[in-house]
N, CA, C and O atoms as a DFTB+ gen file, in Angstrom:
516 C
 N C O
     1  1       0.845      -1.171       0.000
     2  2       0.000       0.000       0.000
     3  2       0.892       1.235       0.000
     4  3       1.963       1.275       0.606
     5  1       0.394       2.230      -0.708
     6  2       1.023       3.381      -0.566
     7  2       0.061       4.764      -0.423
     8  3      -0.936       4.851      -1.139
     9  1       0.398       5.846       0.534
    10  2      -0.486       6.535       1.654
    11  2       0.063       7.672       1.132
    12  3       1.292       7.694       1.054
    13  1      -0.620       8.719       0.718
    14  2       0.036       9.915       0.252
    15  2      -0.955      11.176       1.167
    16  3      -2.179      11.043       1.152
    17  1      -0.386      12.249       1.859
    18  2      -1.161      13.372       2.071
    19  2      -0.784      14.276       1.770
    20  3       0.412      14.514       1.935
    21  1      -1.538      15.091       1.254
    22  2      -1.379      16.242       0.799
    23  2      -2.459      17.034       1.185
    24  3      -3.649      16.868       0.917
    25  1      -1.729      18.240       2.084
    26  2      -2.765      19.592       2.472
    27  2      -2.915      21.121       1.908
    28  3      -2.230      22.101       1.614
    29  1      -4.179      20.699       1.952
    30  2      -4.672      22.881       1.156
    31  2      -5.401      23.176       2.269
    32  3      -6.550      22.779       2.467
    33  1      -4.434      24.212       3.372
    34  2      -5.364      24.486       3.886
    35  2      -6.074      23.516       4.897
    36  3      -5.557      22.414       5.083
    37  1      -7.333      23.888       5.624
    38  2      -7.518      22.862       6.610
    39  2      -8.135      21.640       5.408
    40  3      -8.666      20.711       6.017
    41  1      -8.165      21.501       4.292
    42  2      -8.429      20.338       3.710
    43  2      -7.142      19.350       3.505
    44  3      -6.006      19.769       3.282
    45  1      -7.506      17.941       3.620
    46  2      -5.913      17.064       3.271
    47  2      -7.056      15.884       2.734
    48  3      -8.100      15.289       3.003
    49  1      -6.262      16.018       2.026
    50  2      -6.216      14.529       0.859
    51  2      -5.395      13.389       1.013
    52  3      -4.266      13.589       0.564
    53  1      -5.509      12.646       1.328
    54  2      -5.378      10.925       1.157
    55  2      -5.390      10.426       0.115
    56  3      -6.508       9.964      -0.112
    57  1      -4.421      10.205      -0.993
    58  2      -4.097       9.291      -1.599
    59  2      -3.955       8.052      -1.365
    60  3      -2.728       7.960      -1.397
    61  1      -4.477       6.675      -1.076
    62  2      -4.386       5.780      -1.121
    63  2      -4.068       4.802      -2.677
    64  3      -4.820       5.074      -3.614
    65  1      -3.184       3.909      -2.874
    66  2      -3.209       2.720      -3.887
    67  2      -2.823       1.303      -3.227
    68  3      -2.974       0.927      -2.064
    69  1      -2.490       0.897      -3.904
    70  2      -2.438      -0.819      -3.774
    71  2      -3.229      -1.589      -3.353
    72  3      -4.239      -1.838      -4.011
    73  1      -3.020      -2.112      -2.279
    74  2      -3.390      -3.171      -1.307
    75  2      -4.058      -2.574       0.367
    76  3      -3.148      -1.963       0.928
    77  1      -4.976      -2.596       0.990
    78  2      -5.465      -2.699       1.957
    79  2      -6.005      -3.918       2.533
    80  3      -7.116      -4.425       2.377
    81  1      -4.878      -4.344       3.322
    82  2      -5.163      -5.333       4.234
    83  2      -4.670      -5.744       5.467
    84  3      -4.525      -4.754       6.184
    85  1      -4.293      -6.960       6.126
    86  2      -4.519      -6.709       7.591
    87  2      -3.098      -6.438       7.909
    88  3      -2.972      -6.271       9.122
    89  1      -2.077      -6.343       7.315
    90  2      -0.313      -6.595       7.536
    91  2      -0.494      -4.378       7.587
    92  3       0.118      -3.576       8.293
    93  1      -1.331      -4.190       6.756
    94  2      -1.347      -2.045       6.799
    95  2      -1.972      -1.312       6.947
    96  3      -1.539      -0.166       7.068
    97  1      -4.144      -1.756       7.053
    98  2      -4.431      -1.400       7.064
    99  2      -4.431      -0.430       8.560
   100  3      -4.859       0.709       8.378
   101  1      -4.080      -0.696       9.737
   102  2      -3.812       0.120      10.611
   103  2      -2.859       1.552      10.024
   104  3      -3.018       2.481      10.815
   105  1      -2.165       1.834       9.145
   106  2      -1.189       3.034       8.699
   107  2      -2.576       3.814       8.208
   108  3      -2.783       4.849       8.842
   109  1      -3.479       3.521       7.271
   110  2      -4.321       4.910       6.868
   111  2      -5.159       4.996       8.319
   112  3      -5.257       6.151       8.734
   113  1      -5.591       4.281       8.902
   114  2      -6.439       5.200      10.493
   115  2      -5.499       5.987      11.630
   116  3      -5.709       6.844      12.489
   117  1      -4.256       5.161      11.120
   118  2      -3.035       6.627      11.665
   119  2      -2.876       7.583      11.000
   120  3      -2.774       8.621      11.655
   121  1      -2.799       7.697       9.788
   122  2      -2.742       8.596       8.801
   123  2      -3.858      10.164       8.796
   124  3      -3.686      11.361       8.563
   125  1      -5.240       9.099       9.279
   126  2      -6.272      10.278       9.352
   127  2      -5.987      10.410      11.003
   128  3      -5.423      11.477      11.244
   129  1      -6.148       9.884      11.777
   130  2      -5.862      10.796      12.896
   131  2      -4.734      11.924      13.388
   132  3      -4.849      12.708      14.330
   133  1      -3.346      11.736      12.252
   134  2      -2.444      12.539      11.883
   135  2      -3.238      13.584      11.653
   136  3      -3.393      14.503      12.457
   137  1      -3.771      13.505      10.568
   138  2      -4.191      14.889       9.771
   139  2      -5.440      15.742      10.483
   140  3      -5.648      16.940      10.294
   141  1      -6.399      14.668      11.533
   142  2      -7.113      15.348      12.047
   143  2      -6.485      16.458      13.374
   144  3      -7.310      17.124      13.999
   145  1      -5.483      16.531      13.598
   146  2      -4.574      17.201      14.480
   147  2      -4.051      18.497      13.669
   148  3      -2.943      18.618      13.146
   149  1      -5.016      19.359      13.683
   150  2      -5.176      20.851      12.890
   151  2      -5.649      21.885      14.172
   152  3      -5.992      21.545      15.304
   153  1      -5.540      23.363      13.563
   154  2      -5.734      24.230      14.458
   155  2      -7.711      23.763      14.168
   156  3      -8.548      23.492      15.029
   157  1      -7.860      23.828      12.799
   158  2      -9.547      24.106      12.561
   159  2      -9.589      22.662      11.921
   160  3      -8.794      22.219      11.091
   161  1     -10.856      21.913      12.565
   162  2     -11.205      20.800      11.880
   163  2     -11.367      20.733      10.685
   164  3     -12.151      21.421      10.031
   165  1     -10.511      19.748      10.210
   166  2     -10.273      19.566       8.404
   167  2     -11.479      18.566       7.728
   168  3     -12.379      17.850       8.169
   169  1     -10.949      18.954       6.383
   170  2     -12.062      17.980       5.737
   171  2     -11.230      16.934       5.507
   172  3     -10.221      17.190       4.849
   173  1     -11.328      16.266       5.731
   174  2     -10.454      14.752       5.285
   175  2     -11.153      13.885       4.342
   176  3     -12.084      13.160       4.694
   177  1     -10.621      13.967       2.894
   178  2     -10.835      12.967       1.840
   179  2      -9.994      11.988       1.570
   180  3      -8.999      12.116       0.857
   181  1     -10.333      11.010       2.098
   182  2      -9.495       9.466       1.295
   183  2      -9.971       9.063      -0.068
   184  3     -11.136       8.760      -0.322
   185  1      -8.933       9.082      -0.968
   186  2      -9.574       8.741      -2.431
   187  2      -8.426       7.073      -2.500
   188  3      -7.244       6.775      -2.325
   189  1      -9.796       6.362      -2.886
   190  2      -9.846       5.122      -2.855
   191  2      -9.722       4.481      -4.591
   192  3      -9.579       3.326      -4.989
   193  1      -9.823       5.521      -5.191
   194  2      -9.421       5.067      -6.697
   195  2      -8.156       4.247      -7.360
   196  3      -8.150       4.035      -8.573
   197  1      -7.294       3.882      -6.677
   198  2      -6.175       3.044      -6.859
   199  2      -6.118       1.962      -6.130
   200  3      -5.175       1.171      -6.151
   201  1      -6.940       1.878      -5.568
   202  2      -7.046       0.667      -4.446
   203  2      -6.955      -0.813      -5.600
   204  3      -7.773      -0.910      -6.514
   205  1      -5.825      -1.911      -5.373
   206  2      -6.344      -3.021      -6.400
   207  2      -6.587      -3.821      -5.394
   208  3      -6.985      -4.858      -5.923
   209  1      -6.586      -3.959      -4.256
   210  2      -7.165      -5.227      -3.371
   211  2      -7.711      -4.630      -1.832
   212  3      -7.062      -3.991      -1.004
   213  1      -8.826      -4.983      -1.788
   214  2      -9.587      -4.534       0.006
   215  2      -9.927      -5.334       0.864
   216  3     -10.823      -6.049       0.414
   217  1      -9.708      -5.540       1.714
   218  2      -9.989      -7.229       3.098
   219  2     -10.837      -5.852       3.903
   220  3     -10.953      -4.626       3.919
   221  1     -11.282      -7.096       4.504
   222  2     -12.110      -6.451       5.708
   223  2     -11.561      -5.988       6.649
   224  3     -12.234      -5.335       7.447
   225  1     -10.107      -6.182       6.869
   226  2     -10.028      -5.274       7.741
   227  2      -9.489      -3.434       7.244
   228  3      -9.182      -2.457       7.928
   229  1      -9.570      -3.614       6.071
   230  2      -9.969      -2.089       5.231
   231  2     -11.187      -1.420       5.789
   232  3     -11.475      -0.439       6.475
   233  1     -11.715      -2.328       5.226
   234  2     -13.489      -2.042       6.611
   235  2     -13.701      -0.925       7.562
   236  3     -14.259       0.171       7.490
   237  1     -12.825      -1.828       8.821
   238  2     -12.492      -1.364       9.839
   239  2     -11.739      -0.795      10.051
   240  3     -11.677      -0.595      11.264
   241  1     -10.683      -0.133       9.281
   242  2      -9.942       0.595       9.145
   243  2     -10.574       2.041       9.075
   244  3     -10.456       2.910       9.939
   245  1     -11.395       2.152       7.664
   246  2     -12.252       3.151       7.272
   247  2     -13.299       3.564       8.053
   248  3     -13.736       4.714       8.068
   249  1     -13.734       2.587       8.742
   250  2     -14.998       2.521      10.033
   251  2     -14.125       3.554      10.900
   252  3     -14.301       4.772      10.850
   253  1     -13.150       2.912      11.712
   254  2     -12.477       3.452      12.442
   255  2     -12.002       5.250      12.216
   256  3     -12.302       6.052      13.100
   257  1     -11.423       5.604      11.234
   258  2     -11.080       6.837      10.520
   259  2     -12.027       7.380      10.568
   260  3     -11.789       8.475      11.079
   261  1     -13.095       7.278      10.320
   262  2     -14.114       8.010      10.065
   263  2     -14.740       8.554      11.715
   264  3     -15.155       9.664      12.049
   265  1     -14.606       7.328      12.488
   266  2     -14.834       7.247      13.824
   267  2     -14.123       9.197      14.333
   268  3     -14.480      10.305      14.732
   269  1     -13.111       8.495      13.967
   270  2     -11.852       9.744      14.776
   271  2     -11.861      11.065      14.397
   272  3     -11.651      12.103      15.023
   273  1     -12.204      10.779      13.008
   274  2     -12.561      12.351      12.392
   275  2     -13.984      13.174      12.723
   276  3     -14.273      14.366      12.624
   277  1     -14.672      12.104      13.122
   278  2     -15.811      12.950      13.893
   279  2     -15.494      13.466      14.812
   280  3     -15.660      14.681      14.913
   281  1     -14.891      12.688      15.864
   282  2     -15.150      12.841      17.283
   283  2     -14.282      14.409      17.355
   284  3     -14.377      15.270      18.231
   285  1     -13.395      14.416      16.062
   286  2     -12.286      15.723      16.072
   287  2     -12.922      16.727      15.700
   288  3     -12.499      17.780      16.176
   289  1     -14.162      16.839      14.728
   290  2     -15.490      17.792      14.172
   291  2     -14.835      17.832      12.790
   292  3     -14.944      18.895      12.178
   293  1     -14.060      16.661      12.113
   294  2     -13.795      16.541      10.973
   295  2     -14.745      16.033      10.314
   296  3     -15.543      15.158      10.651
   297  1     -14.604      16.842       8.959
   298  2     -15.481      16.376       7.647
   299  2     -14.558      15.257       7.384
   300  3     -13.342      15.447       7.424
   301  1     -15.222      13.735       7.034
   302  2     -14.863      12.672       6.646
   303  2     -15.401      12.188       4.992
   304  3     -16.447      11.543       5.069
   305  1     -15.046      12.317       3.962
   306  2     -15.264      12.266       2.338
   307  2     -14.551      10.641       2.022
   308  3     -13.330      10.484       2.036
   309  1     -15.366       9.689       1.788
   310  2     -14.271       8.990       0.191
   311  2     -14.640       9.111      -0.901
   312  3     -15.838       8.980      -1.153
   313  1     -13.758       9.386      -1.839
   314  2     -13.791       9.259      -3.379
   315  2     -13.335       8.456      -4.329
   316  3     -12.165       8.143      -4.548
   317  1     -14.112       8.194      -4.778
   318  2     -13.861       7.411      -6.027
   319  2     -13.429       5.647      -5.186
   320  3     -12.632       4.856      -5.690
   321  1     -14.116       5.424      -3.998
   322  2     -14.125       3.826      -4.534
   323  2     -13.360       3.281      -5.214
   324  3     -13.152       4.004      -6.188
   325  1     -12.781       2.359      -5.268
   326  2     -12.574       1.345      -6.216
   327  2     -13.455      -0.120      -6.353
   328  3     -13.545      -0.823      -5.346
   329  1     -14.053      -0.523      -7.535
   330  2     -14.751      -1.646      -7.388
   331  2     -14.377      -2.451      -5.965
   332  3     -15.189      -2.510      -5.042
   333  1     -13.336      -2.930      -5.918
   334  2     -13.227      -4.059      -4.908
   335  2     -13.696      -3.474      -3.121
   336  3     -14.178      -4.046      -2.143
   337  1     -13.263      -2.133      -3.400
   338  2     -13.715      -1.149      -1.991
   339  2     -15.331      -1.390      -1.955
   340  3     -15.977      -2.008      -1.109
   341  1     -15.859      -0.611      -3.315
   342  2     -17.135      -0.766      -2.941
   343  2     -17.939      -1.387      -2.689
   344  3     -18.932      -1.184      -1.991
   345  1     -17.317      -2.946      -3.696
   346  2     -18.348      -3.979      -3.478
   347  2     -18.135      -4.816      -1.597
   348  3     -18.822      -5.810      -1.362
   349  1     -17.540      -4.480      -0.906
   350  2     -17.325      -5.046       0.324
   351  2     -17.383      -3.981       1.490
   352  3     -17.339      -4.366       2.659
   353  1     -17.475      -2.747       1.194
   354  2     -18.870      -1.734       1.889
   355  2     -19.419      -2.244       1.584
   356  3     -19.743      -3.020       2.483
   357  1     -19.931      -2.454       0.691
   358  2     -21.704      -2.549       0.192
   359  2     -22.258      -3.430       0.875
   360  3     -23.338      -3.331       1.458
   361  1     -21.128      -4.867       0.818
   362  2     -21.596      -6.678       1.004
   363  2     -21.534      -6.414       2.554
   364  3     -22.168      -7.293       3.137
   365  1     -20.966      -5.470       3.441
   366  2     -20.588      -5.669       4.870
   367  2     -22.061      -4.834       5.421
   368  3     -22.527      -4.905       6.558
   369  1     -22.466      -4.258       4.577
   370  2     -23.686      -3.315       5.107
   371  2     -23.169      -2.111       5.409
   372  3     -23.981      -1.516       6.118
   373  1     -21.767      -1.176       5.120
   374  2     -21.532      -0.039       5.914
   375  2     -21.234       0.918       4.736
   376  3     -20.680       1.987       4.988
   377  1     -21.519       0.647       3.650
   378  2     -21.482       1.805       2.230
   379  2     -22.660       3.161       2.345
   380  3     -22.425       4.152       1.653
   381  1     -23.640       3.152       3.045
   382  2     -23.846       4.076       3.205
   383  2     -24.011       4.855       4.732
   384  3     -24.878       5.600       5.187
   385  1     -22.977       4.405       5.181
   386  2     -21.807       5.466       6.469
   387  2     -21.163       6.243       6.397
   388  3     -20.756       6.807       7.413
   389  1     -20.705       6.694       4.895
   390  2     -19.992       7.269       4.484
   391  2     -20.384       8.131       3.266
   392  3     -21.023       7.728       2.294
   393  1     -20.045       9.019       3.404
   394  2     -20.043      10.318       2.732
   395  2     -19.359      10.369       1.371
   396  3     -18.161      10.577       1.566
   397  1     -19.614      10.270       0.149
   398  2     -19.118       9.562      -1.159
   399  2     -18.798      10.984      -1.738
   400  3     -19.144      12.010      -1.152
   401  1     -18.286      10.980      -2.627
   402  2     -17.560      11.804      -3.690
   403  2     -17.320      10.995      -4.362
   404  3     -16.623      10.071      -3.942
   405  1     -17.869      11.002      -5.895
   406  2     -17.361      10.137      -7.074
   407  2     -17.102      10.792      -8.415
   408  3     -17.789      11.092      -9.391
   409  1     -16.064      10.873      -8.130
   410  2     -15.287      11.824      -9.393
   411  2     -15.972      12.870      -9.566
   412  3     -16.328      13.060     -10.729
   413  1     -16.394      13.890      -8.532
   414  2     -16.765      15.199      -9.512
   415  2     -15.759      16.093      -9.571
   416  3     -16.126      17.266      -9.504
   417  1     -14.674      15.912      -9.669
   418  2     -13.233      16.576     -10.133
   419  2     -12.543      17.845      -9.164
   420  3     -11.455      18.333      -9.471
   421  1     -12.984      18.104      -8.484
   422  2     -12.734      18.653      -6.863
   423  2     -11.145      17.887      -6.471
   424  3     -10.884      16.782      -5.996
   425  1     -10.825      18.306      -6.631
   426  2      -9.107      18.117      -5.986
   427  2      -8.296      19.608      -5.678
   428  3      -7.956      20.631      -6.273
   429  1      -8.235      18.964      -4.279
   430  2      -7.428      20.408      -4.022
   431  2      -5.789      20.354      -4.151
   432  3      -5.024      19.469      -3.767
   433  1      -5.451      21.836      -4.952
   434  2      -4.133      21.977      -5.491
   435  2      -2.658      21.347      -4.479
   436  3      -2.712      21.770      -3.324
   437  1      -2.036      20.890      -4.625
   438  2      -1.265      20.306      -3.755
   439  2      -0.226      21.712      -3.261
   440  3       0.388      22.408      -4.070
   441  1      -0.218      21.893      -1.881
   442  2       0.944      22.487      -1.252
   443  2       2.647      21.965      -1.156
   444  3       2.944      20.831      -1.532
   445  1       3.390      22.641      -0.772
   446  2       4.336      21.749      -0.492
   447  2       4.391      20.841       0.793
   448  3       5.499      20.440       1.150
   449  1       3.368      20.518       1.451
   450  2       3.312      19.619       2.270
   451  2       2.745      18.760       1.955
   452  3       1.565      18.557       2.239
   453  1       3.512      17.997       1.240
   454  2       3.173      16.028       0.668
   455  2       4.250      15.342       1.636
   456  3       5.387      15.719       1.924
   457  1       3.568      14.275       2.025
   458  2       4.312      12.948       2.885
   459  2       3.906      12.118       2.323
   460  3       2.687      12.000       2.194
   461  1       5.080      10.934       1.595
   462  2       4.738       9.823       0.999
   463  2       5.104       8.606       1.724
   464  3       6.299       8.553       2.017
   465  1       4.072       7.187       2.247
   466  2       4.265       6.894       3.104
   467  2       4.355       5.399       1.869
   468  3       3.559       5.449       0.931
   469  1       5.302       4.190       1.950
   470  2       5.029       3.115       1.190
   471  2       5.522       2.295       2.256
   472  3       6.477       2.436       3.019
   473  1       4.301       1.054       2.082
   474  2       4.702      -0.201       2.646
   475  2       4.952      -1.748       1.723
   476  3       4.321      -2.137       0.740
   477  1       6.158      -2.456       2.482
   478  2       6.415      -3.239       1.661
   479  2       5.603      -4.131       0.915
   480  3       4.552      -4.412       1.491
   481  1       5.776      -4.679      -0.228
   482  2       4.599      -5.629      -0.867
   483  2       5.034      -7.096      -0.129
   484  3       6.111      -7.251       0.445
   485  1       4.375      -7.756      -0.208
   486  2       4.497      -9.017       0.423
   487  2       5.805      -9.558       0.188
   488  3       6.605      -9.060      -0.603
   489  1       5.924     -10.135       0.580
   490  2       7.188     -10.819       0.359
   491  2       8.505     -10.229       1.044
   492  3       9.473     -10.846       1.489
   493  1       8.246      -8.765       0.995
   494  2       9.234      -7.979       0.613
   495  2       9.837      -7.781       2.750
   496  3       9.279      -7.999       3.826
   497  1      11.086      -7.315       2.351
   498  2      11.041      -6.806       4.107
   499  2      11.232      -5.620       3.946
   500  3      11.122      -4.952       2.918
   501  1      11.617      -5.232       5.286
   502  2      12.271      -3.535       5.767
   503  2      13.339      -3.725       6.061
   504  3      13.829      -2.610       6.244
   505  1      14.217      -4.623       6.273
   506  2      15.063      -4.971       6.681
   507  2      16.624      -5.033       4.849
   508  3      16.329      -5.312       3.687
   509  1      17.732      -4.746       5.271
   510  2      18.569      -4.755       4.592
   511  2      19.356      -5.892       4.434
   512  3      19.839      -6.393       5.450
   513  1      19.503      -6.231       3.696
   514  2      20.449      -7.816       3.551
   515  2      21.466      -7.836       3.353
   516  3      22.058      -8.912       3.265
């Protein structure tokens, strides 16, 4: 998986791609509680459009995020789904918990505050050989 934020302002964007599952999905509900730590509660959009694989504990991941960004008086947005995202909201019963954006082309301009966060693909370590 790879976790990108980028902030305009009290808005930050979440780039998400790859893989969401149980070895990372804990890094994006750190990710949004990162970003919910603003002077003025942000809007927080996770765009889910690169996503190629989602487990349930993506789910709960997103359950969770969304959790935290309330309790902070954050606006919580996903966009753009990816099939495999949506169809397992949908199948879990929790697709409409969430606050959708689907491509209506709303992207906010990137600042110079991007953090690019990548985790290894399977197989792979962190470790140097």
């Amino acid at each position: 998986m790879s976790l990108s934020l980028t902030c305009v302002g009290s808005a930050k964007l979440i780039n998400v791609s790859g893989e969401i599952d149980m070895s990372n999905a804990h890094l994006l509900t750190e990710l949004v509680a990162c970003a919910c730590h603003s002077s003025a509660p942000p809007v927080i959009t996770v765009d889910l459009s690169a996503v190629r694989f989602f487990s349930a504990h993506g789910v709960s991941a997103l359950l969770e995020a969304q959790h935290i960004a309330v309790t902070t008086g954050a606006a919580f947005i996903l966009r753009d789904p990816a099939p495999c995202a949506t169809y397992l909201l949908a199948t879990s019963g929790v697709l409409g918990d969430f606050r959708l954006n689907r491509g209506d082309g709303h992207r906010p301009r990137p600042r110079s505050t991007t953090v690019d966060l990548v985790t290894p693909a399977r197989g792979d370590s962190l470790t140097s050989g």
